[in-house]
XYZ file of C-alpha atoms in Angstrom:
270
model
C 70.925 -13.767 37.197
C 72.980 -15.829 39.679
C 74.620 -13.670 42.114
C 78.331 -14.930 41.684
C 78.297 -13.280 37.748
C 76.900 -9.555 38.978
C 78.849 -7.218 37.825
C 79.663 -3.799 37.361
C 80.923 -1.871 34.452
C 83.887 0.683 35.331
C 84.687 3.564 33.103
C 86.925 6.678 33.648
C 87.127 10.217 31.993
C 89.345 12.833 32.063
C 89.655 16.459 30.581
C 91.272 15.352 27.368
C 89.230 12.731 25.974
C 86.971 13.309 22.805
C 83.441 14.245 23.715
C 82.709 12.106 20.345
C 84.032 9.024 21.259
C 82.455 8.981 24.913
C 79.036 9.753 24.004
C 80.278 6.546 21.836
C 81.554 4.578 24.304
C 78.758 5.234 27.166
C 76.175 4.818 24.121
C 77.442 1.182 23.525
C 77.635 -0.024 27.161
C 73.888 1.412 27.610
C 72.518 -0.126 24.837
C 74.070 -3.764 25.169
C 71.963 -6.849 25.500
C 72.573 -7.829 28.931
C 72.970 -4.635 31.678
C 75.166 -4.238 34.555
C 73.978 -3.994 38.147
C 75.432 -0.453 38.440
C 77.868 1.684 35.385
C 80.630 3.249 38.057
C 81.815 6.555 35.644
C 84.891 7.960 37.551
C 85.650 11.341 36.433
C 89.419 12.299 36.992
C 89.567 15.534 37.686
C 87.956 18.766 36.359
C 86.478 18.233 32.297
C 85.095 20.621 29.501
C 81.219 21.238 29.765
C 81.307 19.060 25.928
C 82.219 16.084 28.581
C 80.081 17.541 30.973
C 77.343 17.222 28.829
C 77.683 13.987 27.483
C 77.672 12.933 31.289
C 74.150 14.998 32.038
C 72.626 13.298 28.519
C 72.709 9.940 30.384
C 72.019 11.370 34.001
C 68.693 9.490 33.665
C 69.660 5.847 33.007
C 69.134 4.824 37.252
C 72.188 1.893 37.028
C 74.671 4.992 35.827
C 76.570 6.751 39.401
C 78.813 9.012 38.599
C 81.825 10.071 40.683
C 83.783 12.660 40.392
C 87.029 13.289 41.999
C 88.371 17.136 42.765
C 91.596 16.682 40.835
C 93.211 14.537 38.143
C 95.327 11.619 40.434
C 96.082 9.812 36.779
C 93.854 6.583 35.284
C 95.746 3.708 38.169
C 94.430 6.144 40.756
C 90.944 7.175 39.520
C 90.489 3.305 38.732
C 91.601 2.229 41.847
C 88.900 4.695 43.433
C 86.177 2.729 41.975
C 87.592 -0.777 42.754
C 86.927 0.212 46.550
C 83.299 1.276 45.765
C 82.270 -1.519 43.612
C 80.523 -5.030 45.559
C 79.707 -7.051 42.909
C 81.346 -9.943 41.776
C 82.798 -9.167 39.028
C 84.284 -5.892 37.212
C 83.562 -5.284 33.505
C 85.996 -2.687 32.007
C 85.321 0.097 29.759
C 86.986 2.843 28.235
C 85.943 6.672 27.162
C 87.042 6.149 24.117
C 86.036 2.729 23.273
C 82.605 1.020 21.430
C 81.649 -2.049 23.270
C 79.308 -4.302 20.905
C 76.404 -4.695 21.630
C 76.320 -8.519 22.739
C 79.758 -7.915 25.106
C 78.805 -7.987 28.581
C 76.328 -11.051 27.673
C 79.086 -13.324 26.015
C 81.721 -12.181 28.993
C 79.098 -13.295 31.402
C 77.823 -16.362 29.737
C 82.126 -17.327 30.120
C 82.419 -17.063 33.842
C 83.242 -19.564 35.851
C 84.146 -20.059 39.312
C 87.561 -21.425 38.427
C 88.256 -17.892 36.586
C 89.598 -14.706 37.811
C 90.700 -12.325 35.022
C 89.336 -12.558 31.190
C 89.383 -10.748 28.457
C 88.851 -10.974 24.419
C 90.520 -10.089 21.305
C 89.799 -6.178 19.900
C 89.241 -5.054 16.311
C 91.278 -1.419 16.202
C 89.900 1.533 14.427
C 91.156 5.118 13.826
C 88.622 7.663 14.583
C 86.982 7.350 10.843
C 86.078 4.425 11.980
C 88.317 2.717 9.698
C 89.564 -1.059 10.808
C 92.908 -1.279 11.148
C 93.456 -4.917 12.362
C 92.639 -7.094 15.585
C 95.023 -7.568 18.692
C 95.321 -10.991 18.960
C 96.269 -12.646 22.826
C 96.866 -15.745 24.126
C 93.614 -17.949 24.744
C 94.124 -20.431 27.654
C 95.838 -19.601 31.042
C 99.223 -21.033 30.485
C 99.452 -19.591 26.608
C 98.534 -16.252 28.956
C 101.977 -16.534 31.383
C 104.019 -16.907 28.652
C 102.805 -14.395 26.845
C 102.482 -12.135 29.829
C 107.431 -12.159 29.733
C 106.726 -10.546 26.589
C 103.839 -8.400 26.073
C 100.818 -7.558 27.652
C 98.323 -10.418 27.786
C 95.043 -8.381 27.760
C 93.609 -5.785 25.664
C 92.549 -3.520 28.967
C 89.905 -2.227 27.347
C 88.299 -5.988 26.777
C 88.771 -7.123 30.397
C 86.362 -8.545 33.111
C 87.956 -9.736 37.061
C 86.525 -10.438 40.000
C 86.193 -7.455 42.185
C 88.104 -9.927 45.554
C 91.156 -10.187 42.864
C 91.730 -7.086 41.909
C 91.725 -6.015 45.583
C 93.524 -8.772 46.866
C 96.188 -7.608 43.764
C 96.270 -4.073 45.189
C 94.880 -2.427 42.606
C 96.175 -0.712 39.669
C 100.290 -0.073 40.175
C 100.162 3.558 39.782
C 103.026 3.168 36.526
C 102.241 5.725 33.459
C 100.372 3.726 30.741
C 101.648 0.597 32.123
C 99.060 0.449 34.879
C 97.256 -2.458 33.462
C 100.063 -5.021 32.496
C 101.338 -4.274 35.791
C 97.959 -5.118 37.918
C 98.089 -8.738 35.441
C 101.635 -9.640 36.150
C 100.265 -9.187 39.946
C 97.061 -11.533 39.544
C 98.685 -13.997 37.697
C 101.806 -14.173 40.348
C 99.085 -14.827 43.215
C 97.464 -17.659 40.680
C 94.256 -16.494 39.507
C 93.291 -18.205 36.584
C 92.362 -16.455 33.295
C 91.417 -16.608 30.101
C 90.799 -14.692 26.652
C 87.938 -15.140 24.517
C 88.976 -16.235 20.887
C 86.137 -13.186 19.726
C 86.611 -9.962 19.201
C 84.053 -7.757 21.679
C 85.422 -4.118 21.469
C 86.324 -1.658 18.702
C 89.335 0.020 20.223
C 90.223 3.415 19.174
C 93.622 3.545 18.246
C 95.814 4.432 14.976
C 99.624 5.187 13.706
C 99.250 8.664 14.770
C 98.655 7.665 18.517
C 101.372 5.755 18.922
C 104.000 8.121 17.146
C 102.994 10.410 20.046
C 103.749 7.835 22.701
C 107.444 8.574 23.206
C 109.776 10.674 25.043
C 111.488 9.929 28.327
C 108.325 9.365 30.849
C 107.300 6.835 28.348
C 110.884 5.275 28.250
C 110.650 5.485 32.328
C 107.221 4.269 32.400
C 108.668 0.743 30.786
C 111.937 0.556 33.143
C 109.184 0.994 35.776
C 107.031 -1.969 34.265
C 109.737 -4.282 34.277
C 110.495 -3.804 37.577
C 107.499 -4.258 38.197
C 107.545 -7.557 36.843
C 110.798 -9.068 37.939
C 109.490 -8.309 41.540
C 106.075 -10.237 41.298
C 108.163 -13.026 39.319
C 106.913 -12.506 35.884
C 110.087 -11.964 34.391
C 113.913 -12.907 34.959
C 116.362 -10.395 35.732
C 118.230 -10.814 32.189
C 114.337 -10.563 30.457
C 113.503 -7.604 32.561
C 116.784 -5.791 31.442
C 116.832 -6.864 27.492
C 113.138 -6.329 27.349
C 113.245 -2.865 29.416
C 116.366 -0.940 28.193
C 115.594 -2.473 24.433
C 111.784 -0.505 24.660
C 112.904 2.202 26.464
C 115.443 3.228 23.557
C 112.408 2.823 21.241
C 110.347 5.251 23.042
C 113.604 8.037 22.549
C 113.110 7.170 19.166
C 111.517 9.845 16.137
C 107.968 9.530 16.068
C 108.087 8.474 12.594
C 110.160 5.057 13.461
C 107.811 4.557 16.128
C 104.952 4.895 13.854
C 106.945 2.293 11.498
C 107.561 0.027 14.276
C 103.489 -0.359 15.250
C 102.373 -0.651 11.650
C 105.186 -3.225 10.467
C 106.439 -5.230 13.845
C 104.249 -5.284 16.457
C 100.708 -5.599 14.805
C 102.776 -8.203 11.993
């Protein structure tokens, strides 16, 4: 493999992750048709023995590097710890509860080019029973992505890969609850990093209406407001746009869970 296409798979796991899904996710990484130089697993604080048993199951893999954090620091900080330890040209993200299609890494590497610094794909959303719920589509071309980013997250986090140097230059993931990925993309795009999304599903992502019903309350509303402030700071949004989207979405997070579930199924994925 050419040196400019070396890559590390970066994954984080924490105490509330599902052991069965974690096992599936790790197995899908090691069963890919093209393996990385390294799989860096960040264990974000103490985990139950059921999750540790999954790690032990794969300990014999020579490319697996497990790094334990003494306390839970949240996804953004856990991933930033991982980024600081990576020297390969590229980082491919993988989530601890999502299935990577067997040729995901090969397809990503085939599409890496000298001008691109951030790349993702479509995802197939599934529930815990692996029932297909729908495909989350995103813009493909860089110009379209810049426009898409003004309104919604332009990348599916579990599908992305990015240049290690670009992520470090951007300062890593901002510590914004459940919005750290969107915030990082915004920073990278504002710094001139070129991007694209492949118009193909490469990840089956665990989701579902119940998950979106649970995502509500003041903590989520405040995180949305902080995200909009970040998008304004880096120049992705105007002051008016940030205010309108921030306030309307913050209100949505304060709605009853049944209504949030309806918004997800009828509007957000329409």
